[in-house]
XYZ file of C-alpha atoms in Angstrom:
674
model
C -8.816 -55.217 75.766
C -8.308 -53.678 71.971
C -4.556 -53.748 70.560
C -2.937 -50.561 70.632
C -2.263 -50.648 66.826
C -6.056 -50.838 66.537
C -6.826 -47.888 68.408
C -4.096 -45.822 66.942
C -5.436 -47.012 63.411
C -9.070 -45.763 64.704
C -7.665 -42.220 65.807
C -5.926 -41.878 62.686
C -9.012 -43.154 60.287
C -11.145 -40.335 62.233
C -8.474 -37.709 61.281
C -8.548 -38.811 57.582
C -12.191 -38.922 57.774
C -12.322 -35.148 58.307
C -10.356 -34.848 55.035
C -13.045 -37.202 53.419
C -16.183 -35.265 55.017
C -14.709 -31.962 54.101
C -13.835 -32.783 50.607
C -17.178 -34.358 49.633
C -19.386 -31.702 51.201
C -17.071 -28.924 49.396
C -17.730 -30.623 46.166
C -21.078 -31.204 46.676
C -21.814 -27.512 47.720
C -19.894 -26.271 44.558
C -21.796 -28.809 42.372
C -18.249 -29.217 41.023
C -15.056 -30.671 41.552
C -13.305 -34.083 42.188
C -14.055 -35.946 45.712
C -12.436 -39.385 44.541
C -8.919 -38.509 44.815
C -9.206 -36.607 48.282
C -11.158 -39.444 49.658
C -8.729 -42.352 48.259
C -5.434 -40.424 49.215
C -6.602 -39.399 52.687
C -5.105 -41.909 54.660
C -1.710 -41.328 52.733
C -2.060 -37.733 53.452
C -2.797 -38.016 57.210
C 0.457 -39.925 57.644
C 2.617 -37.684 55.825
C 1.325 -34.755 57.590
C 1.291 -36.015 60.968
C 4.167 -37.857 61.295
C 7.059 -36.553 58.661
C 5.975 -33.275 57.145
C 8.008 -30.329 58.610
C 6.278 -27.208 58.135
C 4.935 -24.067 60.117
C 1.331 -22.831 59.503
C 2.255 -19.596 61.001
C 4.805 -18.841 58.450
C 4.426 -20.545 55.350
C 7.198 -19.183 53.542
C 9.744 -20.626 56.201
C 12.688 -21.490 54.152
C 13.317 -24.907 55.303
C 10.222 -26.480 55.261
C 9.114 -29.387 53.430
C 7.732 -28.688 49.969
C 4.385 -30.496 49.478
C 2.956 -30.798 45.948
C -0.103 -32.132 44.646
C 0.615 -32.822 41.060
C -2.798 -34.470 40.486
C -4.072 -30.834 41.583
C -7.759 -31.716 40.442
C -7.767 -33.306 43.818
C -7.378 -29.983 45.704
C -9.661 -30.449 48.294
C -7.270 -32.632 49.898
C -4.777 -29.796 50.181
C -7.146 -27.484 51.382
C -8.548 -29.617 53.961
C -5.039 -30.395 55.275
C -4.146 -26.679 55.229
C -7.302 -25.846 57.280
C -6.990 -28.558 59.652
C -3.636 -28.161 60.616
C -3.859 -24.048 61.154
C -3.186 -22.206 57.507
C -4.695 -19.037 57.524
C -7.619 -20.836 55.369
C -10.764 -20.749 57.362
C -13.733 -22.706 57.041
C -15.457 -20.111 54.832
C -12.957 -20.606 52.300
C -13.854 -24.037 51.880
C -17.384 -23.530 51.468
C -16.542 -21.073 48.982
C -14.729 -23.972 46.761
C -14.595 -23.106 43.251
C -16.133 -19.690 43.535
C -15.177 -16.442 42.332
C -12.452 -14.714 44.369
C -12.309 -17.484 46.976
C -8.917 -18.729 48.037
C -10.095 -22.375 47.294
C -9.927 -22.061 43.487
C -10.533 -25.683 41.408
C -6.856 -26.309 41.161
C -4.314 -25.228 43.626
C -2.878 -21.919 42.500
C 0.494 -20.337 43.827
C -0.153 -17.171 45.411
C -3.700 -17.523 46.269
C -3.785 -19.803 49.213
C -1.010 -19.765 52.005
C 0.735 -23.085 51.650
C 0.413 -23.733 48.241
C 3.900 -24.209 46.607
C 2.836 -24.060 42.805
C 0.018 -24.040 40.765
C -1.002 -27.491 39.410
C -3.878 -29.592 37.462
C -1.826 -29.785 34.088
C -0.894 -33.288 34.985
C 2.607 -33.883 35.600
C 3.592 -30.494 35.630
C 3.648 -30.476 39.584
C 6.177 -33.428 39.457
C 8.264 -31.695 37.294
C 8.417 -28.623 39.248
C 8.765 -30.990 42.233
C 12.212 -32.131 40.802
C 13.095 -28.168 40.694
C 12.301 -27.781 44.168
C 14.383 -30.992 45.019
C 17.355 -29.583 43.073
C 16.907 -26.284 44.561
C 17.125 -27.714 47.767
C 20.412 -29.805 46.994
C 22.205 -26.799 45.356
C 21.496 -24.511 48.247
C 22.388 -27.492 50.707
C 25.744 -27.811 48.838
C 26.626 -24.003 48.746
C 25.598 -22.994 52.467
C 25.675 -26.171 54.594
C 28.556 -26.613 56.810
C 29.519 -29.628 59.025
C 27.367 -29.471 61.923
C 25.212 -26.782 60.745
C 22.916 -28.041 57.856
C 20.860 -24.712 57.123
C 19.072 -26.587 54.182
C 17.952 -30.024 55.011
C 14.151 -30.533 53.855
C 12.222 -32.828 51.391
C 10.056 -32.237 48.690
C 6.982 -34.375 48.935
C 4.824 -34.687 45.510
C 1.372 -36.735 45.160
C 0.879 -37.946 41.680
C -1.815 -40.007 40.059
C -2.334 -42.477 36.811
C -2.751 -39.480 34.570
C 0.681 -37.569 35.899
C 2.367 -40.991 34.982
C 1.089 -41.107 31.443
C 1.826 -37.341 30.489
C 5.449 -37.443 28.823
C 6.742 -34.817 31.242
C 7.131 -37.345 33.900
C 9.518 -39.074 31.791
C 11.441 -36.128 31.083
C 11.731 -34.992 34.710
C 12.095 -38.418 36.572
C 14.624 -39.401 34.240
C 16.735 -36.374 35.198
C 16.145 -36.604 38.859
C 17.555 -40.048 39.125
C 20.726 -38.915 37.225
C 20.967 -36.301 39.713
C 20.307 -38.407 42.725
C 17.779 -36.210 44.325
C 17.574 -38.179 47.555
C 15.395 -35.701 49.150
C 12.679 -36.034 46.468
C 9.824 -38.457 47.418
C 6.839 -38.971 45.067
C 3.584 -40.904 46.256
C 2.104 -42.650 43.614
C -2.275 -42.636 43.799
C -2.626 -46.094 42.000
C -6.011 -46.217 41.979
C -6.330 -47.223 38.343
C -9.182 -44.982 37.226
C -9.230 -41.890 35.243
C -11.925 -39.670 33.419
C -12.400 -42.332 30.897
C -12.892 -45.145 33.540
C -10.537 -48.392 34.194
C -7.161 -47.295 33.005
C -6.350 -50.794 32.264
C -7.267 -50.297 28.465
C -4.844 -47.627 28.001
C -1.962 -47.619 30.731
C -0.517 -50.967 31.496
C 3.270 -49.460 31.789
C 5.383 -51.500 34.253
C 5.566 -48.272 36.218
C 8.037 -49.548 38.935
C 10.339 -51.028 36.522
C 10.389 -47.986 34.679
C 11.418 -45.778 37.654
C 14.158 -48.214 38.727
C 15.592 -47.915 35.436
C 15.728 -43.856 35.972
C 17.661 -44.841 39.033
C 14.902 -44.318 41.647
C 14.345 -46.220 44.567
C 11.150 -48.054 44.444
C 8.796 -49.094 47.377
C 6.007 -51.307 46.113
C 2.510 -52.623 47.095
C 1.923 -50.214 49.944
C -1.771 -50.503 50.995
C -2.745 -46.964 50.867
C -5.204 -47.512 53.270
C -3.262 -48.898 56.349
C -1.456 -46.215 58.195
C 0.936 -48.424 59.536
C 2.179 -49.870 56.195
C 2.218 -46.237 54.681
C 4.292 -45.259 57.802
C 6.790 -47.889 57.262
C 6.989 -47.050 53.578
C 7.587 -43.316 54.338
C 10.247 -44.239 56.831
C 12.366 -45.943 54.377
C 12.034 -43.372 51.767
C 13.326 -40.843 54.087
C 16.062 -42.842 55.059
C 17.275 -43.017 51.619
C 20.472 -40.804 50.847
C 21.323 -41.686 47.573
C 18.144 -41.268 44.859
C 14.721 -40.337 44.983
C 12.131 -42.712 45.706
C 8.863 -43.613 44.450
C 6.108 -45.224 46.724
C 3.426 -47.173 44.945
C 0.478 -46.999 47.186
C -2.824 -49.144 46.065
C -6.041 -46.787 46.517
C -9.243 -47.160 46.460
C -10.607 -43.909 44.348
C -13.750 -42.383 46.585
C -12.880 -44.698 49.668
C -15.826 -44.962 51.787
C -18.581 -44.248 49.270
C -20.447 -47.254 49.073
C -21.672 -47.204 45.633
C -19.182 -45.113 43.777
C -15.943 -45.745 45.284
C -13.388 -47.527 42.773
C -15.394 -46.231 39.958
C -15.083 -43.026 37.312
C -18.445 -41.799 38.627
C -16.594 -40.277 41.878
C -13.340 -39.006 39.906
C -14.947 -35.619 38.630
C -18.564 -35.084 39.850
C -20.051 -34.595 43.481
C -21.327 -37.685 45.227
C -24.920 -36.132 45.295
C -26.542 -35.801 48.927
C -28.040 -39.394 49.161
C -24.780 -40.985 48.671
C -23.021 -38.494 51.057
C -25.601 -39.286 53.580
C -24.568 -43.183 52.888
C -20.941 -42.352 53.047
C -21.317 -40.659 56.427
C -22.885 -43.746 57.664
C -20.225 -46.349 56.086
C -17.173 -44.221 57.566
C -18.722 -43.398 60.877
C -18.619 -39.644 60.447
C -21.824 -38.549 62.284
C -21.692 -34.684 61.948
C -23.290 -32.334 59.929
C -21.397 -30.796 56.741
C -18.530 -28.612 57.355
C -18.692 -29.725 61.125
C -15.250 -30.526 62.621
C -15.307 -31.721 66.111
C -12.816 -29.719 68.505
C -10.897 -32.586 69.252
C -9.994 -33.472 65.763
C -9.326 -30.219 65.019
C -6.938 -30.324 68.284
C -5.407 -33.513 66.721
C -4.679 -32.114 63.332
C -3.406 -28.496 64.795
C 0.215 -28.241 64.001
C 0.392 -24.281 64.590
C 2.786 -24.765 68.103
C 4.590 -27.415 66.620
C 5.411 -25.907 63.394
C 6.608 -22.629 65.319
C 8.875 -25.125 67.333
C 10.298 -26.182 64.395
C 11.140 -23.089 62.740
C 12.380 -21.475 66.269
C 14.943 -24.479 66.578
C 16.054 -23.601 62.909
C 16.408 -19.820 63.715
C 18.672 -20.821 66.712
C 20.761 -22.812 64.353
C 20.960 -19.955 61.895
C 22.178 -17.296 64.525
C 24.858 -19.637 65.271
C 25.665 -20.122 61.522
C 25.817 -16.224 61.042
C 28.033 -15.685 64.003
C 30.549 -18.500 62.381
C 30.066 -17.633 58.738
C 28.759 -14.129 58.385
C 29.406 -13.322 54.639
C 27.897 -16.520 53.739
C 24.836 -15.948 55.884
C 24.579 -12.396 54.766
C 24.618 -13.591 50.884
C 21.998 -16.500 52.016
C 19.694 -13.947 53.454
C 19.936 -11.510 50.510
C 19.136 -14.498 47.745
C 16.222 -15.634 50.030
C 14.786 -11.903 49.919
C 15.052 -11.809 46.166
C 17.380 -8.603 46.315
C 19.990 -8.389 43.842
C 23.513 -7.911 44.902
C 24.657 -4.427 46.388
C 26.950 -3.815 43.348
C 24.265 -5.051 40.780
C 23.855 -1.669 39.411
C 27.604 -1.068 38.694
C 28.072 -4.485 37.420
C 25.256 -3.791 34.897
C 26.950 -0.613 34.073
C 30.167 -1.760 33.306
C 28.721 -4.571 31.291
C 26.700 -2.182 29.299
C 29.686 -0.026 28.886
C 32.138 -3.050 27.619
C 29.317 -3.812 25.203
C 28.977 -0.573 24.059
C 32.993 0.131 23.675
C 33.285 -2.798 21.359
C 30.243 -1.946 19.290
C 30.449 -5.271 17.482
C 28.170 -6.939 15.033
C 27.321 -10.103 17.105
C 24.535 -12.633 16.743
C 21.980 -11.771 19.540
C 22.994 -15.027 21.160
C 26.531 -14.554 20.871
C 25.712 -11.025 22.629
C 23.683 -13.242 25.173
C 26.725 -15.028 26.049
C 28.745 -12.101 26.419
C 26.080 -10.872 28.816
C 26.550 -13.898 31.139
C 30.451 -13.845 30.940
C 30.066 -10.220 32.316
C 27.350 -10.797 34.988
C 27.121 -14.535 35.826
C 30.383 -14.140 37.839
C 28.764 -11.554 39.917
C 24.939 -13.125 40.567
C 25.612 -16.337 42.318
C 21.701 -17.020 42.323
C 21.754 -17.131 38.364
C 21.168 -20.789 37.395
C 20.942 -21.603 33.904
C 21.019 -24.508 31.480
C 20.073 -25.825 27.880
C 17.847 -28.757 26.443
C 21.233 -30.646 24.785
C 21.981 -27.099 22.869
C 24.577 -25.442 25.228
C 26.975 -24.924 22.154
C 24.156 -23.510 20.007
C 22.210 -21.673 22.550
C 25.765 -19.986 23.477
C 24.663 -20.312 27.459
C 27.959 -21.390 28.838
C 30.276 -18.870 30.354
C 33.975 -19.331 32.020
C 33.942 -20.662 35.211
C 30.391 -22.059 35.339
C 30.071 -25.095 37.457
C 28.125 -27.956 35.972
C 25.130 -29.667 38.384
C 25.868 -33.379 38.909
C 25.630 -35.889 41.776
C 28.970 -35.186 42.614
C 28.855 -31.219 42.286
C 25.915 -30.087 44.265
C 27.352 -26.647 44.209
C 26.700 -25.974 40.707
C 25.164 -23.097 38.615
C 24.612 -24.864 35.239
C 22.223 -28.029 34.522
C 22.753 -30.156 31.121
C 18.990 -31.037 30.753
C 19.362 -33.367 27.927
C 16.493 -33.101 25.280
C 13.954 -32.650 27.489
C 12.540 -29.173 26.698
C 9.004 -29.280 28.570
C 10.403 -31.022 31.753
C 13.507 -28.346 31.657
C 10.727 -25.414 31.682
C 8.991 -27.481 34.539
C 12.148 -27.849 36.725
C 13.265 -24.278 35.773
C 10.054 -22.968 37.106
C 10.379 -24.946 40.475
C 13.930 -23.455 40.890
C 12.215 -20.149 40.807
C 9.297 -21.577 43.206
C 11.748 -22.522 45.765
C 13.622 -19.328 46.683
C 17.077 -18.215 46.049
C 17.637 -18.643 42.444
C 16.859 -16.725 39.155
C 16.895 -19.393 36.952
C 17.270 -19.478 32.793
C 16.629 -22.469 30.355
C 17.410 -22.565 26.598
C 16.138 -23.999 23.536
C 15.449 -23.140 19.998
C 12.494 -20.836 19.362
C 10.753 -23.636 17.427
C 10.910 -25.979 20.306
C 9.285 -23.558 22.729
C 6.383 -25.628 21.593
C 7.299 -28.359 23.621
C 7.548 -26.560 26.405
C 4.563 -24.269 25.970
C 2.653 -24.888 28.936
C 5.212 -24.413 31.523
C 5.856 -21.171 29.978
C 2.142 -20.556 30.585
C 2.195 -21.991 34.122
C 5.251 -19.455 34.729
C 3.184 -16.452 33.504
C 0.113 -17.790 35.554
C 1.916 -17.957 38.720
C 4.170 -14.507 38.035
C 7.457 -16.121 38.941
C 10.736 -14.808 37.686
C 11.758 -17.530 34.878
C 13.831 -16.480 32.100
C 13.448 -18.643 28.727
C 16.213 -18.137 26.166
C 15.191 -19.076 22.550
C 17.776 -18.951 20.010
C 17.601 -19.448 16.270
C 14.596 -16.928 15.926
C 13.738 -17.047 12.544
C 14.092 -18.213 8.771
C 17.649 -16.653 9.470
C 18.827 -19.944 10.846
C 19.121 -21.121 7.282
C 19.461 -24.683 6.002
C 17.850 -26.636 8.878
C 14.669 -25.884 7.072
C 11.144 -25.156 8.027
C 11.075 -27.872 11.047
C 13.277 -25.403 12.862
C 12.573 -22.214 11.477
C 9.821 -20.352 13.704
C 7.468 -18.396 12.064
C 4.272 -18.348 14.593
C 6.247 -18.485 17.623
C 7.072 -14.855 18.650
C 3.734 -13.675 18.319
C 2.302 -16.752 20.039
C 4.393 -16.281 23.086
C 3.507 -12.542 23.016
C -0.377 -13.660 23.497
C 0.504 -15.515 26.995
C -0.360 -13.081 29.518
C 2.040 -11.638 31.959
C 4.901 -12.983 29.673
C 7.536 -10.172 28.543
C 9.038 -11.105 25.384
C 12.057 -9.624 23.976
C 13.656 -9.786 20.261
C 16.656 -7.390 20.568
C 18.135 -6.058 17.597
C 21.843 -5.938 18.362
C 24.215 -6.215 21.271
C 22.956 -3.346 23.254
C 19.169 -4.279 23.236
C 20.354 -7.943 24.148
C 22.043 -6.714 27.567
C 19.340 -4.629 28.399
C 16.969 -7.348 27.649
C 18.803 -9.656 30.086
C 18.749 -6.826 32.862
C 15.033 -6.283 32.462
C 14.612 -10.165 32.653
C 16.751 -10.437 35.849
C 15.277 -7.509 37.825
C 11.615 -8.572 36.816
C 10.131 -9.973 39.903
C 6.554 -10.097 38.751
C 6.714 -12.648 36.045
C 8.772 -14.613 33.306
C 10.595 -13.128 30.142
C 11.429 -14.766 27.028
C 14.424 -13.863 25.260
C 14.201 -14.597 21.254
C 17.933 -14.635 19.649
C 19.178 -14.674 16.372
C 21.922 -17.063 15.069
C 23.223 -14.757 12.433
C 24.982 -11.534 13.081
C 23.179 -8.197 13.853
C 25.170 -4.778 13.296
C 25.616 -2.846 16.109
C 23.986 0.560 16.668
C 25.410 3.815 17.994
C 22.619 5.606 20.470
C 22.459 8.661 22.505
C 22.126 8.356 26.072
C 18.587 9.286 25.805
C 17.904 6.460 23.343
C 19.996 3.872 25.565
C 17.476 4.655 28.375
C 14.426 4.539 26.091
C 15.328 0.902 25.385
C 13.690 -0.386 28.338
C 10.209 1.002 27.673
C 10.245 -1.642 24.779
C 10.024 0.538 21.527
C 11.874 3.611 20.755
C 12.946 5.746 17.801
C 16.313 4.434 16.781
C 16.886 6.479 13.617
C 14.832 9.483 12.771
C 14.887 12.317 10.187
C 15.457 15.667 10.104
C 11.852 16.430 8.828
C 8.446 15.522 9.774
C 8.650 11.642 9.021
C 6.636 10.465 5.725
C 6.904 6.806 7.136
C 7.505 5.072 10.088
C 8.965 1.532 9.878
C 8.725 -0.394 13.042
C 10.684 -3.915 13.418
C 12.243 -5.970 15.630
C 15.357 -8.216 15.702
C 17.148 -8.833 12.681
C 14.581 -7.012 10.656
C 15.863 -3.596 12.259
C 18.596 -3.676 10.123
C 16.556 -4.041 7.123
C 14.357 -1.077 8.060
C 17.413 0.979 8.774
C 19.046 0.186 5.232
C 15.441 1.157 3.664
C 15.645 4.450 5.787
C 19.250 4.975 4.485
C 18.571 4.260 0.653
C 15.206 6.444 1.043
C 16.998 9.487 2.433
C 19.339 9.370 -0.484
C 16.051 9.941 -2.447
C 15.234 12.797 -0.166
C 12.310 10.586 1.592
C 11.938 11.150 5.348
C 11.762 7.715 7.204
C 11.558 7.224 10.874
C 12.873 3.724 12.100
C 11.048 2.411 15.284
C 12.867 -0.540 17.055
C 10.148 -2.605 18.987
C 12.009 -5.203 20.832
C 9.292 -5.847 23.382
C 5.640 -5.305 22.311
C 4.322 -5.952 25.979
C 6.644 -3.154 27.860
C 5.818 -0.543 24.748
C 2.139 -1.347 25.067
C 2.458 -0.379 29.314
C 3.961 2.984 28.158
C 1.794 6.140 28.958
C -0.597 7.067 26.016
C 1.689 10.188 25.260
C 5.036 8.109 24.972
C 3.234 5.633 22.531
C 2.080 8.712 20.312
C 5.457 10.427 20.210
C 6.716 7.280 18.790
C 3.853 6.825 16.350
C 2.286 10.088 15.714
C -1.192 9.950 14.220
C 0.068 12.535 11.543
C 2.237 10.161 10.100
C -0.229 8.216 7.881
C 2.283 5.573 6.183
C 3.446 2.951 8.760
C 5.202 -0.339 7.915
C 6.112 -3.159 10.309
C 8.479 -5.676 9.347
C 8.861 -9.102 11.006
C 10.412 -12.477 9.861
C 7.223 -14.382 11.203
C 3.270 -13.813 11.501
C 2.095 -10.431 10.882
C -0.618 -10.951 13.182
C -0.858 -8.313 15.846
C 1.258 -5.583 14.088
C -2.184 -3.798 12.777
C -2.333 -1.796 16.127
C 1.096 -0.092 15.563
C 0.572 0.539 11.597
C -3.150 0.801 11.586
C -5.797 -0.722 9.458
C -4.348 0.874 6.415
C -0.640 0.128 7.475
C 1.469 -2.342 5.717
C 2.786 -5.546 7.366
C 5.810 -7.311 5.802
C 6.022 -10.957 7.497
C 6.159 -14.653 7.001
C 2.724 -16.258 7.228
C 3.713 -19.762 5.382
C 6.421 -22.194 6.723
C 9.997 -21.671 5.787
C 12.307 -23.413 3.390
C 15.767 -25.216 3.630
C 18.567 -22.572 2.144
C 21.145 -20.121 3.173
C 19.719 -17.185 5.029
C 20.410 -14.696 2.907
C 18.451 -16.613 -0.129
C 15.593 -17.199 2.185
C 15.140 -13.378 3.244
C 15.373 -12.706 -0.590
C 12.533 -15.504 -1.345
C 10.247 -14.477 1.445
C 10.332 -10.819 0.311
C 12.543 -9.565 3.415
C 14.935 -7.652 1.661
C 15.343 -4.201 0.443
C 14.648 -4.701 -3.102
C 11.581 -5.917 -2.092
C 10.265 -3.860 0.757
C 11.259 -0.336 -0.540
C 9.141 -0.039 -3.412
C 6.100 -0.831 -0.711
C 7.256 2.054 1.258
C 7.735 4.575 -1.794
C 4.409 3.599 -3.110
C 2.904 3.998 -0.016
C 4.275 7.583 0.507
C 3.335 8.556 -3.268
C -0.211 7.416 -2.591
C-alpha cells in the first residue's frame, strides 16, 4: 500500500502539471514567451495557492485578500494559469490568446487588464518594491483600524522573485527598508534556478543572498526543495508564523522542470519549447492530454470560488460587528477604500486657497507646497508622504505628522532614506493597495534614479504623487550634478503623466489639489528652491489655472507678442512685459504650469490663449527647449538651457545663461520690429 504522503505528492504534482501544460502550450501557440519559470515554480505556486493564499476569485478586489505578486513577470503564464484554474474571470480562450493584441493575457502582467493582477511587473525588481509598499499599506491600515478582537486588516503580501530581481539595485533599496520597518506579513519566495538570459548566473551573480537578507533584518529560510510540496509547505508555514520581520524563502528549483532536453538550461528561459519537446515533456511528466485540455477533476481540485466566497463572507460578518462597535472608524474606512475624498474636502481646499491668497507672500514653491500640506494633511487621513533623505530640503513635513516605524504602525510619513527608486516603487505599492494617496519626494535631478517607477505608475494609471524640488539652475551653488536641465521635458514625455511647474504659491496649491483629485494617473510637482513672487488674479484667472495654461498678464490692445513661461521664469516674463509696456509695447504673458492639461483643452480655448493673429511668440524655461515649438511655432523664439548648468549663486547663473531681462527683452523687441 502506497504511503499517504506519496499519494498527496502525486495529486499535488498533477495540479502543478496543469500549470506547466497550460504555460508551455500558451507560449508555443504565441510562438513567444517564457515557459521555463512557470514550469520551474509550478510546485511552489500549487502549495501556496492551495493551502495558504486568501483570495476570492468572485471578487478580486476584496480588501482583506492576500496580495500575490510575480516580480519576475516574464513568467506571466504561471499567474494566468493560476487565475484561470482557480476560477477568476479569465477563460481558456484568453490563455490561447497569450501575448496577442487586446487579450487579457499580455506578455507581462498588467494591472487593470486582468482580474487578479495586483501590479504591472516585468521590469525586474519593481514588483518586489511594489510588494514592500503593499505590505506597508497593510501594516499601517491595520494600525489605524484594527481593534482587539476585530482585525479588519490581516493579510499577507506574497512575492515571487528570480535571480534577476535580486541583481537589480532596487531589491536592495526596498528590502533594506522592509527589514527596518519589520514588515512581518511580507513573504518573498526566491526562485533560485541559477539561470538567466545569458546562461548560468555563476559567471555574474555569486552573492551570498541569505546573508544579505539576514543583514537587512529578514528571516531567511534556506535550502528549500522547490519541487517537494511537503518541504515547501513547511517553509511557508514557518514564514506565516513569523511575527517580527519579513521572510525570504530560498527555493532551489530547476528552470523548465519536466522538459527532458531543456530543463535547467537557458534555452527554456525565453523561447517556446517546440512541439517535439512539448510532446516529450508531456510523456515525461505523465500529462496525457491534448493542448489546453484540463480534466474536470483537476479543475475541481483547483476551483477556489466557493472557498473564496466563504472567506470574504466571514470577513463581512466581522465588518458588520465592527460597524456597530466603531461606526465612525468604519465610515472612514469605507470612504477611504472607495477612493472618495472626505465630505468636507472642497471646503478644506477652498479655505486653504483663501489662506494662501490672503497672505499673498513671495515664497519658494517648495515652501508653498509645505504650507499646502500644513493646511490639508490634517483633514486628509489617507495622505501618506515621505522623502528620500531630503525632508528638510523638499519641505514635505508638517506639524502633527506621525513617523512610520516598527513601533508606530499608525503613521503618515516615511523616512525613505537615500533610496529614490525603491521609494517610488514602494509609493506605487501604497497606491495599489487602496486606502492611501501617497506622495514621495526628492530633488528633480534625482527623478532619473526613480524614472522607471514613475513610468510604471503612469502605465498603471494610479494616483501616485511625485514631489520634485530644486527644479532648475535656481538651486545655485550645488552645480550641474544637481541642476536639472532635461528633466521637466522628459517627464512630460511619459504618457499619462501630468507635470506641474507652478509659478507661485497659488498655482502650487491648485497643483496639489489637482494631483489629489486626479484618479486616473500620477502627477509630478516641480518646485523651486528660490522665492517666487505672488501674483494677484481675478476669480476667472484662478479658475483657469486648472486648465494648465492661461493668460496671467494681458494688455489693453491686441498683443504684439506673447511670452509663455513656467515656474520661476514666469517672473522674468512678467518683468519683461512690464518694461516693454513702458515703451508702449503690448505684451501678453501666459503662465503654463501644466502643458499636459493645457493640451487637453478644447481648441477654441487654446486658440484664445495663443491666437494665430499674434505672430511673435516667445517661450522661456530654465531647461531644454524641446517641446516648446508647438506653442510658439516654427518661427517662434525659445529661451532655454540646452547645456548643463554650473556652480554659482542662482542670480549669477540666470544672467550667465541668458535668462535675464537684459538678455531676453532685446530678443522680444527685435521680433516685434521685424
